[in-house]
Amino acid sequence: MVYSRPECIIKPRFIFDNTLYDPLSITSLYGSEAMLRELIDGSEFDREKFFPNPAMGAADQTLQWGDLSRLRVLFFGNWGIVSDLIDNMLDISIRERWGNELLCMAASMGCLPIIRRLMDRAQYKPELKTELLLGSSRKPQAMSFGKPVHLSIGEAVLGNHVDIVEYLLQ
């Protein structure tokens, strides 16, 4: 008798391209903060299971899909690297219309360095300024992660980030 798998196997909901991720990227997106710190402290990043610049890859994925507070863990307060990464992504954020969402996420997390960088760059890029000021009036962003989207100052107020509110009111 020959055994075979049944035809009723569960098909994946999403196509996952594992060539885009290394262990640091996966952990920064889906692992706990303690697990991320453990990986950073105990790994040799020059091994072949990691990409050539794993921290930048993880930061890129975190900026697009993750919790911005993980950037602090990845770079130990070296916001210059994160700022450079944001500069490299500005055109994409304008084209794909997620600059305002990044601003709101940074405000909700109390991430003043990212907000400052976005605002500084918006002074010289009118299209970025327009994108950042669109707010929740756009239909596609009426809900984000199952909750209503607020303006960046509203996100800062909800997160009790007084420094962010003061900065945005200047």
PDB file of C-alpha atoms in Angstrom:
ATOM      1  CA  MET A   1       0.000   0.000   0.000  1.00  0.00           C
ATOM      2  CA  VAL A   2       1.326   3.460  -0.951  1.00  0.00           C
ATOM      3  CA  TYR A   3       0.674   6.429   1.318  1.00  0.00           C
ATOM      4  CA  SER A   4       0.461   9.983   0.046  1.00  0.00           C
ATOM      5  CA  ARG A   5      -0.475  13.355   1.413  1.00  0.00           C
ATOM      6  CA  PRO A   6      -4.140  14.250   1.172  1.00  0.00           C
ATOM      7  CA  GLU A   7      -5.225  16.821  -1.372  1.00  0.00           C
ATOM      8  CA  CYS A   8      -6.748  19.005   1.327  1.00  0.00           C
ATOM      9  CA  ILE A   9      -3.547  20.608   2.556  1.00  0.00           C
ATOM     10  CA  ILE A  10      -3.675  24.218   3.675  1.00  0.00           C
ATOM     11  CA  LYS A  11      -2.392  26.610   1.070  1.00  0.00           C
ATOM     12  CA  PRO A  12      -0.330  29.606   2.258  1.00  0.00           C
ATOM     13  CA  ARG A  13      -2.134  32.941   2.461  1.00  0.00           C
ATOM     14  CA  PHE A  14       0.945  34.931   1.486  1.00  0.00           C
ATOM     15  CA  ILE A  15       3.913  34.205  -0.687  1.00  0.00           C
ATOM     16  CA  PHE A  16       7.000  34.418   1.512  1.00  0.00           C
ATOM     17  CA  ASP A  17      10.280  35.122  -0.230  1.00  0.00           C
ATOM     18  CA  ASN A  18      12.914  33.974   2.244  1.00  0.00           C
ATOM     19  CA  THR A  19      15.718  35.555   0.204  1.00  0.00           C
ATOM     20  CA  LEU A  20      14.565  38.970   1.466  1.00  0.00           C
ATOM     21  CA  TYR A  21      15.078  38.198   5.145  1.00  0.00           C
ATOM     22  CA  ASP A  22      17.808  37.076   7.497  1.00  0.00           C
ATOM     23  CA  PRO A  23      17.495  36.095  11.184  1.00  0.00           C
ATOM     24  CA  LEU A  24      17.935  39.689  12.374  1.00  0.00           C
ATOM     25  CA  SER A  25      15.171  40.996  10.083  1.00  0.00           C
ATOM     26  CA  ILE A  26      12.766  38.253  11.137  1.00  0.00           C
ATOM     27  CA  THR A  27      13.494  38.786  14.824  1.00  0.00           C
ATOM     28  CA  SER A  28      13.159  42.570  14.562  1.00  0.00           C
ATOM     29  CA  LEU A  29       9.741  42.139  12.939  1.00  0.00           C
ATOM     30  CA  TYR A  30       8.252  39.203  14.822  1.00  0.00           C
ATOM     31  CA  GLY A  31      10.360  38.401  17.887  1.00  0.00           C
ATOM     32  CA  SER A  32      10.189  39.906  21.339  1.00  0.00           C
ATOM     33  CA  GLU A  33      12.456  42.806  22.257  1.00  0.00           C
ATOM     34  CA  ALA A  34      14.347  40.520  24.647  1.00  0.00           C
ATOM     35  CA  MET A  35      14.903  38.018  21.834  1.00  0.00           C
ATOM     36  CA  LEU A  36      16.142  40.796  19.549  1.00  0.00           C
ATOM     37  CA  ARG A  37      18.620  42.005  22.180  1.00  0.00           C
ATOM     38  CA  GLU A  38      19.817  38.419  22.730  1.00  0.00           C
ATOM     39  CA  LEU A  39      20.350  37.927  18.993  1.00  0.00           C
ATOM     40  CA  ILE A  40      22.276  41.201  18.693  1.00  0.00           C
ATOM     41  CA  ASP A  41      24.453  40.441  21.719  1.00  0.00           C
ATOM     42  CA  GLY A  42      25.166  36.808  20.889  1.00  0.00           C
ATOM     43  CA  SER A  43      25.494  36.617  17.110  1.00  0.00           C
ATOM     44  CA  GLU A  44      28.395  36.815  14.730  1.00  0.00           C
ATOM     45  CA  PHE A  45      26.949  38.854  11.890  1.00  0.00           C
ATOM     46  CA  ASP A  46      29.720  37.980   9.449  1.00  0.00           C
ATOM     47  CA  ARG A  47      28.443  34.415   9.097  1.00  0.00           C
ATOM     48  CA  GLU A  48      26.676  33.354   5.919  1.00  0.00           C
ATOM     49  CA  LYS A  49      23.213  33.087   7.495  1.00  0.00           C
ATOM     50  CA  PHE A  50      23.158  36.908   7.769  1.00  0.00           C
ATOM     51  CA  PHE A  51      23.082  39.382   4.910  1.00  0.00           C
ATOM     52  CA  PRO A  52      26.132  41.627   4.385  1.00  0.00           C
ATOM     53  CA  ASN A  53      24.614  44.545   6.328  1.00  0.00           C
ATOM     54  CA  PRO A  54      21.999  42.900   8.578  1.00  0.00           C
ATOM     55  CA  ALA A  55      21.220  45.929  10.766  1.00  0.00           C
ATOM     56  CA  MET A  56      20.345  48.102   7.760  1.00  0.00           C
ATOM     57  CA  GLY A  57      18.206  45.314   6.291  1.00  0.00           C
ATOM     58  CA  ALA A  58      16.389  44.864   9.589  1.00  0.00           C
ATOM     59  CA  ALA A  59      15.899  48.631   9.925  1.00  0.00           C
ATOM     60  CA  ASP A  60      14.510  48.806   6.387  1.00  0.00           C
ATOM     61  CA  GLN A  61      11.981  46.067   7.162  1.00  0.00           C
ATOM     62  CA  THR A  62      11.137  47.650  10.525  1.00  0.00           C
ATOM     63  CA  LEU A  63      10.495  51.047   8.933  1.00  0.00           C
ATOM     64  CA  GLN A  64       8.127  49.464   6.435  1.00  0.00           C
ATOM     65  CA  TRP A  65       6.333  46.846   8.511  1.00  0.00           C
ATOM     66  CA  GLY A  66       7.395  46.848  12.130  1.00  0.00           C
ATOM     67  CA  ASP A  67       7.463  48.565  15.476  1.00  0.00           C
ATOM     68  CA  LEU A  68       9.597  51.704  15.264  1.00  0.00           C
ATOM     69  CA  SER A  69      10.783  51.288  18.844  1.00  0.00           C
ATOM     70  CA  ARG A  70      12.853  48.339  17.564  1.00  0.00           C
ATOM     71  CA  LEU A  71      15.104  50.826  15.764  1.00  0.00           C
ATOM     72  CA  ARG A  72      16.442  51.925  19.155  1.00  0.00           C
ATOM     73  CA  VAL A  73      17.434  48.350  19.909  1.00  0.00           C
ATOM     74  CA  LEU A  74      19.008  47.824  16.486  1.00  0.00           C
ATOM     75  CA  PHE A  75      21.175  50.938  16.552  1.00  0.00           C
ATOM     76  CA  PHE A  76      21.720  51.570  20.263  1.00  0.00           C
ATOM     77  CA  GLY A  77      20.766  55.236  19.892  1.00  0.00           C
ATOM     78  CA  ASN A  78      22.776  55.805  16.675  1.00  0.00           C
ATOM     79  CA  TRP A  79      20.013  57.753  14.949  1.00  0.00           C
ATOM     80  CA  GLY A  80      22.371  58.935  12.192  1.00  0.00           C
ATOM     81  CA  ILE A  81      22.078  55.535  10.516  1.00  0.00           C
ATOM     82  CA  VAL A  82      18.297  55.559  10.816  1.00  0.00           C
ATOM     83  CA  SER A  83      18.167  59.110   9.457  1.00  0.00           C
ATOM     84  CA  ASP A  84      20.213  58.081   6.424  1.00  0.00           C
ATOM     85  CA  LEU A  85      17.851  55.177   5.829  1.00  0.00           C
ATOM     86  CA  ILE A  86      14.845  57.509   6.036  1.00  0.00           C
ATOM     87  CA  ASP A  87      16.491  59.847   3.521  1.00  0.00           C
ATOM     88  CA  ASN A  88      16.909  56.922   1.136  1.00  0.00           C
ATOM     89  CA  MET A  89      13.227  56.013   1.486  1.00  0.00           C
ATOM     90  CA  LEU A  90      11.678  59.484   1.106  1.00  0.00           C
ATOM     91  CA  ASP A  91      10.910  59.183  -2.604  1.00  0.00           C
ATOM     92  CA  ILE A  92       9.287  55.784  -2.071  1.00  0.00           C
ATOM     93  CA  SER A  93       7.197  57.111   0.826  1.00  0.00           C
ATOM     94  CA  ILE A  94       5.948  59.934  -1.403  1.00  0.00           C
ATOM     95  CA  ARG A  95       5.279  57.718  -4.417  1.00  0.00           C
ATOM     96  CA  GLU A  96       3.556  54.964  -2.426  1.00  0.00           C
ATOM     97  CA  ARG A  97       1.839  57.495  -0.134  1.00  0.00           C
ATOM     98  CA  TRP A  98       2.876  56.187   3.287  1.00  0.00           C
ATOM     99  CA  GLY A  99       4.891  59.153   4.556  1.00  0.00           C
ATOM    100  CA  ASN A 100       2.011  60.352   6.732  1.00  0.00           C
ATOM    101  CA  GLU A 101       1.596  56.874   8.170  1.00  0.00           C
ATOM    102  CA  LEU A 102       5.308  56.806   9.078  1.00  0.00           C
ATOM    103  CA  LEU A 103       4.941  60.210  10.740  1.00  0.00           C
ATOM    104  CA  CYS A 104       1.894  59.029  12.708  1.00  0.00           C
ATOM    105  CA  MET A 105       3.621  55.806  13.746  1.00  0.00           C
ATOM    106  CA  ALA A 106       6.665  57.754  14.934  1.00  0.00           C
ATOM    107  CA  ALA A 107       4.398  60.131  16.882  1.00  0.00           C
ATOM    108  CA  SER A 108       2.502  57.263  18.503  1.00  0.00           C
ATOM    109  CA  MET A 109       5.797  55.611  19.542  1.00  0.00           C
ATOM    110  CA  GLY A 110       7.362  58.838  20.809  1.00  0.00           C
ATOM    111  CA  CYS A 111      10.163  58.671  18.258  1.00  0.00           C
ATOM    112  CA  LEU A 112      11.276  62.304  18.035  1.00  0.00           C
ATOM    113  CA  PRO A 113      14.417  61.693  15.909  1.00  0.00           C
ATOM    114  CA  ILE A 114      12.333  60.268  13.042  1.00  0.00           C
ATOM    115  CA  ILE A 115       9.774  63.082  13.294  1.00  0.00           C
ATOM    116  CA  ARG A 116      12.531  65.711  13.241  1.00  0.00           C
ATOM    117  CA  ARG A 117      14.139  64.124  10.194  1.00  0.00           C
ATOM    118  CA  LEU A 118      10.843  63.961   8.295  1.00  0.00           C
ATOM    119  CA  MET A 119       9.983  67.568   9.150  1.00  0.00           C
ATOM    120  CA  ASP A 120      13.466  68.819   8.272  1.00  0.00           C
ATOM    121  CA  ARG A 121      13.319  67.107   4.884  1.00  0.00           C
ATOM    122  CA  ALA A 122       9.769  68.354   4.244  1.00  0.00           C
ATOM    123  CA  GLN A 123      11.062  71.942   4.325  1.00  0.00           C
ATOM    124  CA  TYR A 124      13.010  71.252   1.130  1.00  0.00           C
ATOM    125  CA  LYS A 125      10.647  68.787  -0.567  1.00  0.00           C
ATOM    126  CA  PRO A 126       7.181  70.234  -1.164  1.00  0.00           C
ATOM    127  CA  GLU A 127       5.798  66.850  -2.239  1.00  0.00           C
ATOM    128  CA  LEU A 128       6.941  65.323   1.075  1.00  0.00           C
ATOM    129  CA  LYS A 129       5.356  68.190   2.982  1.00  0.00           C
ATOM    130  CA  THR A 130       2.086  67.548   1.150  1.00  0.00           C
ATOM    131  CA  GLU A 131       2.307  63.821   1.910  1.00  0.00           C
ATOM    132  CA  LEU A 132       2.986  64.403   5.606  1.00  0.00           C
ATOM    133  CA  LEU A 133       0.085  66.841   5.948  1.00  0.00           C
ATOM    134  CA  LEU A 134      -2.551  64.692   4.220  1.00  0.00           C
ATOM    135  CA  GLY A 135      -3.620  63.165   7.520  1.00  0.00           C
ATOM    136  CA  SER A 136      -6.503  60.781   7.871  1.00  0.00           C
ATOM    137  CA  SER A 137      -8.622  62.434   5.188  1.00  0.00           C
ATOM    138  CA  ARG A 138      -7.573  59.831   2.632  1.00  0.00           C
ATOM    139  CA  LYS A 139      -9.959  56.932   2.313  1.00  0.00           C
ATOM    140  CA  PRO A 140      -7.386  54.068   2.133  1.00  0.00           C
ATOM    141  CA  GLN A 141      -5.969  55.060   5.523  1.00  0.00           C
ATOM    142  CA  ALA A 142      -9.280  55.330   7.367  1.00  0.00           C
ATOM    143  CA  MET A 143      -8.239  52.246   9.340  1.00  0.00           C
ATOM    144  CA  SER A 144      -4.734  51.080  10.131  1.00  0.00           C
ATOM    145  CA  PHE A 145      -4.023  47.891  12.056  1.00  0.00           C
ATOM    146  CA  GLY A 146      -7.736  47.717  12.898  1.00  0.00           C
ATOM    147  CA  LYS A 147      -7.933  51.158  14.501  1.00  0.00           C
ATOM    148  CA  PRO A 148      -8.770  54.612  13.113  1.00  0.00           C
ATOM    149  CA  VAL A 149      -5.857  56.705  11.894  1.00  0.00           C
ATOM    150  CA  HIS A 150      -5.362  60.067  13.603  1.00  0.00           C
ATOM    151  CA  LEU A 151      -3.221  63.010  12.714  1.00  0.00           C
ATOM    152  CA  SER A 152       0.323  62.791  14.039  1.00  0.00           C
ATOM    153  CA  ILE A 153      -0.414  65.185  16.896  1.00  0.00           C
ATOM    154  CA  GLY A 154      -3.415  63.067  17.868  1.00  0.00           C
ATOM    155  CA  GLU A 155      -1.229  59.966  17.928  1.00  0.00           C
ATOM    156  CA  ALA A 156       1.283  61.777  20.151  1.00  0.00           C
ATOM    157  CA  VAL A 157      -1.488  62.867  22.521  1.00  0.00           C
ATOM    158  CA  LEU A 158      -2.929  59.347  22.675  1.00  0.00           C
ATOM    159  CA  GLY A 159       0.559  57.990  23.440  1.00  0.00           C
ATOM    160  CA  ASN A 160       1.110  60.648  26.133  1.00  0.00           C
ATOM    161  CA  HIS A 161       4.257  61.908  24.375  1.00  0.00           C
ATOM    162  CA  VAL A 162       4.372  65.519  25.553  1.00  0.00           C
ATOM    163  CA  ASP A 163       7.729  66.228  23.865  1.00  0.00           C
ATOM    164  CA  ILE A 164       6.297  65.180  20.497  1.00  0.00           C
ATOM    165  CA  VAL A 165       3.185  67.347  20.971  1.00  0.00           C
ATOM    166  CA  GLU A 166       5.356  70.353  21.873  1.00  0.00           C
ATOM    167  CA  TYR A 167       7.575  69.786  18.840  1.00  0.00           C
ATOM    168  CA  LEU A 168       4.634  69.426  16.439  1.00  0.00           C
ATOM    169  CA  LEU A 169       3.027  72.612  17.792  1.00  0.00           C
ATOM    170  CA  GLN A 170       6.155  74.718  17.100  1.00  0.00           C
TER     171      GLN A 170
END
